[in-house]
Every structure is written in structure tokens, then in C-alpha cells.
Amino acid sequence: MRQNPRSGNNKSSFHLSVTLPKLNSILFAALLLSCSFIKAQQQTQFLNQEYSSYYDQALNDPNASIHTGFKPLVQFQAPLEYYDPDMPYDSLKRMVMNPVPKEKRSWLYRKIYTENLFIIYDTAKKFRCTIDPLFNFQVSDDRGDSTRKMSQNTRGFLLQGSIGNKFSFSSSFYETQATFPYYVDNFIQTASVIPGQGRAKLLNSQTGSSFYSNGYDFDIAESYMSFTPSSHFNFQLGQGKNFIGDGYRSLLLSDNSFDYPYFKMTSTFGRFQYTNMYSLFVNYSDNAVSTGNAEGLLQRKAASFQYLSWNITNRLEWGLFQGLIWQASNDITNKQSYNLNYVDPVIGVNALQYGLDNNNNVLLGSTIKYKITRNIMAYGQVVVNDIGPLQNIQDKTGFQAGLKYYNHLGELLIEYNQVRPYTYTNISAAQNYTNYNQALADPLGANFKELIVSMNVHLAKRFALHLQVNYAVIGEDALNANNGSNLLLSDTLLTKSNSAITMEQGIKGLLNYADGHISYLMNPHTNMNIVMGLTYRELTESSISYKSPVTMLFYLGFRTSLGNTYYDF
């Protein structure tokens, strides 16, 4: 890009692409140089799994030694030069790099299909900032429930930027009014939170609108600052979500629950990568600390995580995990009691000091990934919350086994998850492995077996097809009973105190879930797409001959999709 002729050699100027359409040639040059911007920035990749399916095969190429276990990935951790040029690193952004002929690219076309809405940059390449709208406008119809009018109206913005090649930042905000199908609404009324999206506030009482009867109002704010002083270190301070593993679910730490504040340090030396993360979670209940206002203070609980990844070979990656939920804040003063061991960065030390059966809830785990061929990858996880005799309350374990198949059309995933009763729970329910009344791992909690098959097919041009089927067997709780699936209860309240603890104990629930949708990608910068699909969901509790209302949901939406929201429970 050329400098402003009025500026000196040591000065830089700023350009705002939306308000200066006459700078088309400069903007086109910026587009052609966008790969260099991507390499210079230290921004994180979006967690959305359909979005990442475009480049997941490249990340897992047998010739590449890239640590993929702790997500979202920071771009410096996966540089472009690692990838085979025949297998594009990011096919979504390659669409931007291969637009239609120049004479057909109007300013409006570029903003809709190939560029950020606002682009602010410094011609000296020391500063770059983009601003984009975020939204989800969706209408849906449940053929199994004619009493509900369902829609979602989400509006927000995404601001991303970098200063030099060592510092980057991002901030986003959403406000939403929405109504949900029966089973999701039932969850919201029980947990008082929107799945993965925070506090639930009744909407009809605020607006008086019959259209939003049984609807909710909620908002989300996410942000981070990322600093990379060298190719070996990255420091990140933010409010958001994280994910450990290479599958659809994670039994160690997933993006299922609401956003939380965190500080993350990542060190990469050759085939080893070590991540420390310190977070602050929330116990959301009716027993919030009173402040004299309408809403009380929420009970806080600190957490620390360590994850060591070792690329033994280019094909084999092995990871070790430790997670610890520290004793929650005092119910009266809402002050967190911190211990110096909270900041201990060495994996395994806290587990050795406190053990697995302690007021501080300690989890240990391991991940493994093997690239069998260029097209096939196997992966798995093990989680250990306590160790004891088989069919004992202390036998708190779980495992995951999965397989991914890639080809030029997309990817196929087959995954099995199993978690024993009472895993993730603690003597004190305040230290359970939860945040905002949701599991920090699999949305099903514990005491379940789950099989997931999903397929992402990249059709001609910008069209994509997503198909997913879930089947799960869950040991549910009866009234006033704790059979080990509810992570909001203490493990001392177990129902079968003098009996063997077995898988699927309690009310046996059979969950069938399927979703299929076709989407048209418009702008890869925010994964802006038009989607149309069908969701089917049915829960049968065979032991009491109960069958929940069948959900048969048709939906049509215009949205930007950056993260994952899980309604497959």
C-alpha cells in the first residue's frame, strides 16, 4: 500500500474504507495483502465447528506438527507456512482471495461478500482495525407444538484489531430477544439460564407483546487482548470460552456454558506446548448474596487449568490435563479465598497435594490424536475425577473415542462419549464442575452414554450441508433423587448410598436428536450465512413410560455464526 503523499517517511496515515470509496485501488491492495495481515495478527480462530470444518483437515495434515488440543487457536500457533499449498489453510478466506473479476466488484458487493464492513488501517502497517455487524434473525415453526410462535432477534457488533505484529484485540456484544421450543424452554425454566448464553430474563413482562409470549431477553459481551512477545509465548486476557480436545464434545473443558473471565499463558517450544489458564466461574442460584437491589451478587468460584501437549511425531499428539475448581466465595461476603497454590503453574502438583477427593474439586485427564492417513484421524479423551473400586461412588471417570474422515467435499465425524455417575461433582455442590448452572464439559452432565455422527459437506460455490444425529442413554433423576446426572447436586446426596453405582442408574432416558440444514455462505469474515433446516428431538423415559413432546422444528435464518450453541440435549 502507498503512503499518504502528505505524510513523511516516519509518519503513517489512517484510512476508513467505508467512508472513502475513492480508495478502491488501495482497498484492493489491502485485500491482496490480507494473508500477510493474518500472519501478523495474533487473533484467535472462531470456535464454530462448521466454520472450522473448512480448514480442519489442513490443521491435521500428517506433514504438519501443529498443537490443536487447546482452542481457540491463536493464529501464530498455526502459521500459514506449515501447510501444504495444495491444501489451503483457510478455505473460507481463500474465497475472499479469489473473488469475481474486478470489473464486477462493486463497493456493495465487496462489503457483503469479501470484506469487513469497516476497515481502519495505518499505511505503515502498524495498526489495523475492522468492525462488523453480528446478528441472527431467525423464524421457526415446531410442528409438534402449535401453541408457540418462535423467533430469534439478535443484534450486535464485532471489533477486531492489531497493533504491530505482537498485540491484537477483539470485542463483541450481542443483544437478543428469543422464544424457544418446548424442551429448551423447559431447561431454561429449570436452570434459569439460556443454554450457553447466560441469564434468562422473561421478555413478555418487559414488552407486553403477545408475539414474545414465553420469550426471553439476554445479552452477551465477549472480548480479549492478546500479546505475543515472541514465537514461543502468548498471553491472553479475556472474557469468553475455551475448548480442549479435537472432537465435537469435550469431557475436559468445552464451550457449553456461558462466557467467563480468564487469563491464559501459552508456551510453545518445538514439539511441546504448555498452557496455563486461570478463570472465574459463577454459581447461579436463588441464594445469591443480597445487595438490597433487585438482583443479588452471584457466587464466584476460581478455577485453574494446565494442559501439556506433546507432538510425539507429526502424526501423534498426546496431552495431559489438570483442572481444579477452588472453594467458592463466602455466601455472606461473596469474597473469594485465594491460595498461593491457585497460581501454581506446574501440572499435577495440586492433584498430588490435595488428592482427588477434596473440597477443592480436582480433575485429571488425557487427550490423544493420531493422524492415520491424510484423510483419517482418530482421537480420544479420558477424564478422572476420583479413583476407587468399580461401581463405587469414588469411581468417577469418563472417556471419549472418535474418528474423523476428510475429503475434498468436507468431513465426517463419528464420536462416542461415556461418563459415569457423579463425575464432576464434589462434596460441596458449590465446587462442582459447572458455570452458570451448566456443565463445563458435555451438556448431558454425567451418567450417560452418547453416540454422535455428523457430516459437513461443502457443496458447489458457497453452499454447505450439515447433517447430525445424536443417540444417548441417560440415567436421570426421579423426584427428590440424585442418581448422578445432575451436576448441581453434591455427591453426598446420592440415592443409592448402600448399593453399587452403575451406569444409567435411575430413570433410563433415551434421547434421539437429529439436525439437518443447508446454508449459503456470504461473508467468511464473520461467517455470515443464510440457513434453512429441520431439527428433530425426542426423549423417552422407558422405566416410567414417559415420552416428552416430540420437537419437529423447521427454521429459516440470516445470521453470523462465530461460536457454538448446543441444543442437542
mmCIF file of C-alpha atoms in Angstrom, residues 288-431:
data_model
loop_
_atom_site.group_PDB
_atom_site.id
_atom_site.type_symbol
_atom_site.label_atom_id
_atom_site.label_comp_id
_atom_site.label_asym_id
_atom_site.label_seq_id
_atom_site.Cartn_x
_atom_site.Cartn_y
_atom_site.Cartn_z
ATOM 1 C CA ALA A 288 -27.368 -15.042 45.586
ATOM 2 C CA VAL A 289 -25.829 -12.643 48.086
ATOM 3 C CA SER A 290 -28.306 -9.879 48.850
ATOM 4 C CA THR A 291 -27.273 -6.345 47.949
ATOM 5 C CA GLY A 292 -30.528 -4.544 48.646
ATOM 6 C CA ASN A 293 -31.175 -4.317 44.907
ATOM 7 C CA ALA A 294 -33.407 -6.408 42.667
ATOM 8 C CA GLU A 295 -30.543 -8.773 41.848
ATOM 9 C CA GLY A 296 -28.019 -10.203 44.263
ATOM 10 C CA LEU A 297 -24.317 -10.864 43.795
ATOM 11 C CA LEU A 298 -23.540 -14.178 42.142
ATOM 12 C CA GLN A 299 -21.344 -16.666 43.983
ATOM 13 C CA ARG A 300 -17.909 -16.845 42.398
ATOM 14 C CA LYS A 301 -15.505 -19.770 42.233
ATOM 15 C CA ALA A 302 -11.974 -19.633 40.900
ATOM 16 C CA ALA A 303 -10.518 -22.316 38.649
ATOM 17 C CA SER A 304 -7.091 -23.142 37.278
ATOM 18 C CA PHE A 305 -6.206 -25.337 34.321
ATOM 19 C CA GLN A 306 -2.970 -26.757 32.982
ATOM 20 C CA TYR A 307 -2.625 -28.544 29.653
ATOM 21 C CA LEU A 308 0.571 -30.054 28.271
ATOM 22 C CA SER A 309 0.593 -31.045 24.588
ATOM 23 C CA TRP A 310 3.356 -33.159 23.084
ATOM 24 C CA ASN A 311 3.579 -33.851 19.359
ATOM 25 C CA ILE A 312 5.491 -37.102 19.690
ATOM 26 C CA THR A 313 5.597 -37.302 15.908
ATOM 27 C CA ASN A 314 3.857 -35.318 13.187
ATOM 28 C CA ARG A 315 1.089 -37.899 13.324
ATOM 29 C CA LEU A 316 0.739 -38.472 17.076
ATOM 30 C CA GLU A 317 -0.263 -35.822 19.631
ATOM 31 C CA TRP A 318 -0.657 -36.602 23.322
ATOM 32 C CA GLY A 319 -1.943 -34.244 26.001
ATOM 33 C CA LEU A 320 -2.120 -34.156 29.809
ATOM 34 C CA PHE A 321 -4.751 -32.100 31.644
ATOM 35 C CA GLN A 322 -5.349 -30.863 35.171
ATOM 36 C CA GLY A 323 -8.346 -28.786 36.224
ATOM 37 C CA LEU A 324 -9.152 -27.519 39.693
ATOM 38 C CA ILE A 325 -12.261 -25.748 40.976
ATOM 39 C CA TRP A 326 -11.311 -23.910 44.148
ATOM 40 C CA GLN A 327 -13.607 -23.396 47.111
ATOM 41 C CA ALA A 328 -16.296 -20.898 46.194
ATOM 42 C CA SER A 329 -16.657 -17.444 47.686
ATOM 43 C CA ASN A 330 -18.227 -16.953 51.084
ATOM 44 C CA ASP A 331 -22.017 -16.847 50.866
ATOM 45 C CA ILE A 332 -22.219 -13.806 53.145
ATOM 46 C CA THR A 333 -19.392 -11.579 51.937
ATOM 47 C CA ASN A 334 -19.036 -13.061 48.423
ATOM 48 C CA LYS A 335 -15.248 -12.814 48.792
ATOM 49 C CA GLN A 336 -13.097 -15.489 47.193
ATOM 50 C CA SER A 337 -10.463 -17.073 49.435
ATOM 51 C CA TYR A 338 -7.354 -17.425 47.309
ATOM 52 C CA ASN A 339 -4.451 -19.731 47.984
ATOM 53 C CA LEU A 340 -0.940 -19.341 46.565
ATOM 54 C CA ASN A 341 -1.325 -22.823 45.118
ATOM 55 C CA TYR A 342 -4.020 -21.378 42.867
ATOM 56 C CA VAL A 343 -1.340 -19.846 40.666
ATOM 57 C CA ASP A 344 0.950 -22.892 40.762
ATOM 58 C CA PRO A 345 1.758 -23.373 37.063
ATOM 59 C CA VAL A 346 3.059 -26.955 37.277
ATOM 60 C CA ILE A 347 0.665 -29.626 36.072
ATOM 61 C CA GLY A 348 -0.079 -32.357 38.614
ATOM 62 C CA VAL A 349 1.164 -30.536 41.716
ATOM 63 C CA ASN A 350 -2.286 -29.620 43.020
ATOM 64 C CA ALA A 351 -3.567 -33.139 42.364
ATOM 65 C CA LEU A 352 -0.704 -34.570 44.412
ATOM 66 C CA GLN A 353 -1.189 -32.047 47.206
ATOM 67 C CA TYR A 354 -4.964 -32.167 47.546
ATOM 68 C CA GLY A 355 -5.813 -35.550 46.076
ATOM 69 C CA LEU A 356 -8.908 -36.235 44.018
ATOM 70 C CA ASP A 357 -11.311 -36.485 46.981
ATOM 71 C CA ASN A 358 -11.038 -32.973 48.401
ATOM 72 C CA ASN A 359 -13.149 -29.846 48.937
ATOM 73 C CA ASN A 360 -11.209 -28.408 46.019
ATOM 74 C CA ASN A 361 -12.563 -30.297 43.018
ATOM 75 C CA VAL A 362 -9.615 -31.741 41.071
ATOM 76 C CA LEU A 363 -9.894 -33.309 37.621
ATOM 77 C CA LEU A 364 -7.181 -35.125 35.724
ATOM 78 C CA GLY A 365 -7.355 -36.095 32.098
ATOM 79 C CA SER A 366 -5.559 -37.008 28.930
ATOM 80 C CA THR A 367 -6.095 -36.495 25.203
ATOM 81 C CA ILE A 368 -4.721 -38.348 22.228
ATOM 82 C CA LYS A 369 -4.860 -37.801 18.485
ATOM 83 C CA TYR A 370 -3.409 -39.915 15.697
ATOM 84 C CA LYS A 371 -3.411 -38.961 12.014
ATOM 85 C CA ILE A 372 -3.815 -42.369 10.392
ATOM 86 C CA THR A 373 -3.689 -41.015 6.854
ATOM 87 C CA ARG A 374 -4.139 -37.638 5.199
ATOM 88 C CA ASN A 375 -7.885 -38.326 5.246
ATOM 89 C CA ILE A 376 -8.443 -40.185 8.543
ATOM 90 C CA MET A 377 -7.787 -39.064 12.112
ATOM 91 C CA ALA A 378 -8.559 -40.867 15.385
ATOM 92 C CA TYR A 379 -8.844 -39.052 18.699
ATOM 93 C CA GLY A 380 -9.896 -39.643 22.288
ATOM 94 C CA GLN A 381 -10.028 -38.374 25.864
ATOM 95 C CA VAL A 382 -10.030 -39.753 29.393
ATOM 96 C CA VAL A 383 -11.255 -37.834 32.447
ATOM 97 C CA VAL A 384 -10.702 -38.883 36.079
ATOM 98 C CA ASN A 385 -12.468 -37.037 38.901
ATOM 99 C CA ASP A 386 -11.828 -39.697 41.539
ATOM 100 C CA ILE A 387 -10.447 -43.221 41.666
ATOM 101 C CA GLY A 388 -11.994 -46.064 43.625
ATOM 102 C CA PRO A 389 -13.333 -49.607 43.368
ATOM 103 C CA LEU A 390 -15.550 -50.361 40.395
ATOM 104 C CA GLN A 391 -19.236 -49.454 40.903
ATOM 105 C CA ASN A 392 -18.247 -47.288 43.883
ATOM 106 C CA ILE A 393 -19.116 -43.613 44.406
ATOM 107 C CA GLN A 394 -15.398 -42.867 44.007
ATOM 108 C CA ASP A 395 -15.332 -44.409 40.541
ATOM 109 C CA LYS A 396 -15.748 -41.088 38.719
ATOM 110 C CA THR A 397 -14.380 -41.478 35.223
ATOM 111 C CA GLY A 398 -15.284 -40.936 31.589
ATOM 112 C CA PHE A 399 -13.839 -41.479 28.154
ATOM 113 C CA GLN A 400 -14.249 -40.381 24.543
ATOM 114 C CA ALA A 401 -13.358 -42.155 21.294
ATOM 115 C CA GLY A 402 -13.769 -40.567 17.888
ATOM 116 C CA LEU A 403 -12.888 -40.753 14.234
ATOM 117 C CA LYS A 404 -12.801 -38.065 11.538
ATOM 118 C CA TYR A 405 -12.733 -38.656 7.812
ATOM 119 C CA TYR A 406 -11.852 -35.858 5.382
ATOM 120 C CA ASN A 407 -12.103 -35.462 1.642
ATOM 121 C CA HIS A 408 -12.406 -32.594 -0.816
ATOM 122 C CA LEU A 409 -16.125 -32.245 -0.006
ATOM 123 C CA GLY A 410 -15.840 -31.873 3.761
ATOM 124 C CA GLU A 411 -15.645 -34.080 6.828
ATOM 125 C CA LEU A 412 -17.427 -36.927 8.604
ATOM 126 C CA LEU A 413 -17.259 -37.351 12.396
ATOM 127 C CA ILE A 414 -18.186 -40.386 14.493
ATOM 128 C CA GLU A 415 -17.840 -39.958 18.250
ATOM 129 C CA TYR A 416 -18.703 -41.919 21.389
ATOM 130 C CA ASN A 417 -18.754 -40.405 24.894
ATOM 131 C CA GLN A 418 -19.371 -42.116 28.226
ATOM 132 C CA VAL A 419 -19.259 -40.618 31.726
ATOM 133 C CA ARG A 420 -20.006 -42.440 34.991
ATOM 134 C CA PRO A 421 -22.493 -41.185 37.607
ATOM 135 C CA TYR A 422 -21.401 -38.335 39.917
ATOM 136 C CA THR A 423 -18.343 -37.465 37.790
ATOM 137 C CA TYR A 424 -17.560 -33.713 38.012
ATOM 138 C CA THR A 425 -19.427 -33.395 41.360
ATOM 139 C CA ASN A 426 -17.942 -32.693 44.768
ATOM 140 C CA ILE A 427 -18.688 -32.893 48.476
ATOM 141 C CA SER A 428 -19.807 -29.283 48.181
ATOM 142 C CA ALA A 429 -22.123 -28.533 45.269
ATOM 143 C CA ALA A 430 -20.527 -25.070 45.096
ATOM 144 C CA GLN A 431 -17.311 -26.705 43.821
#
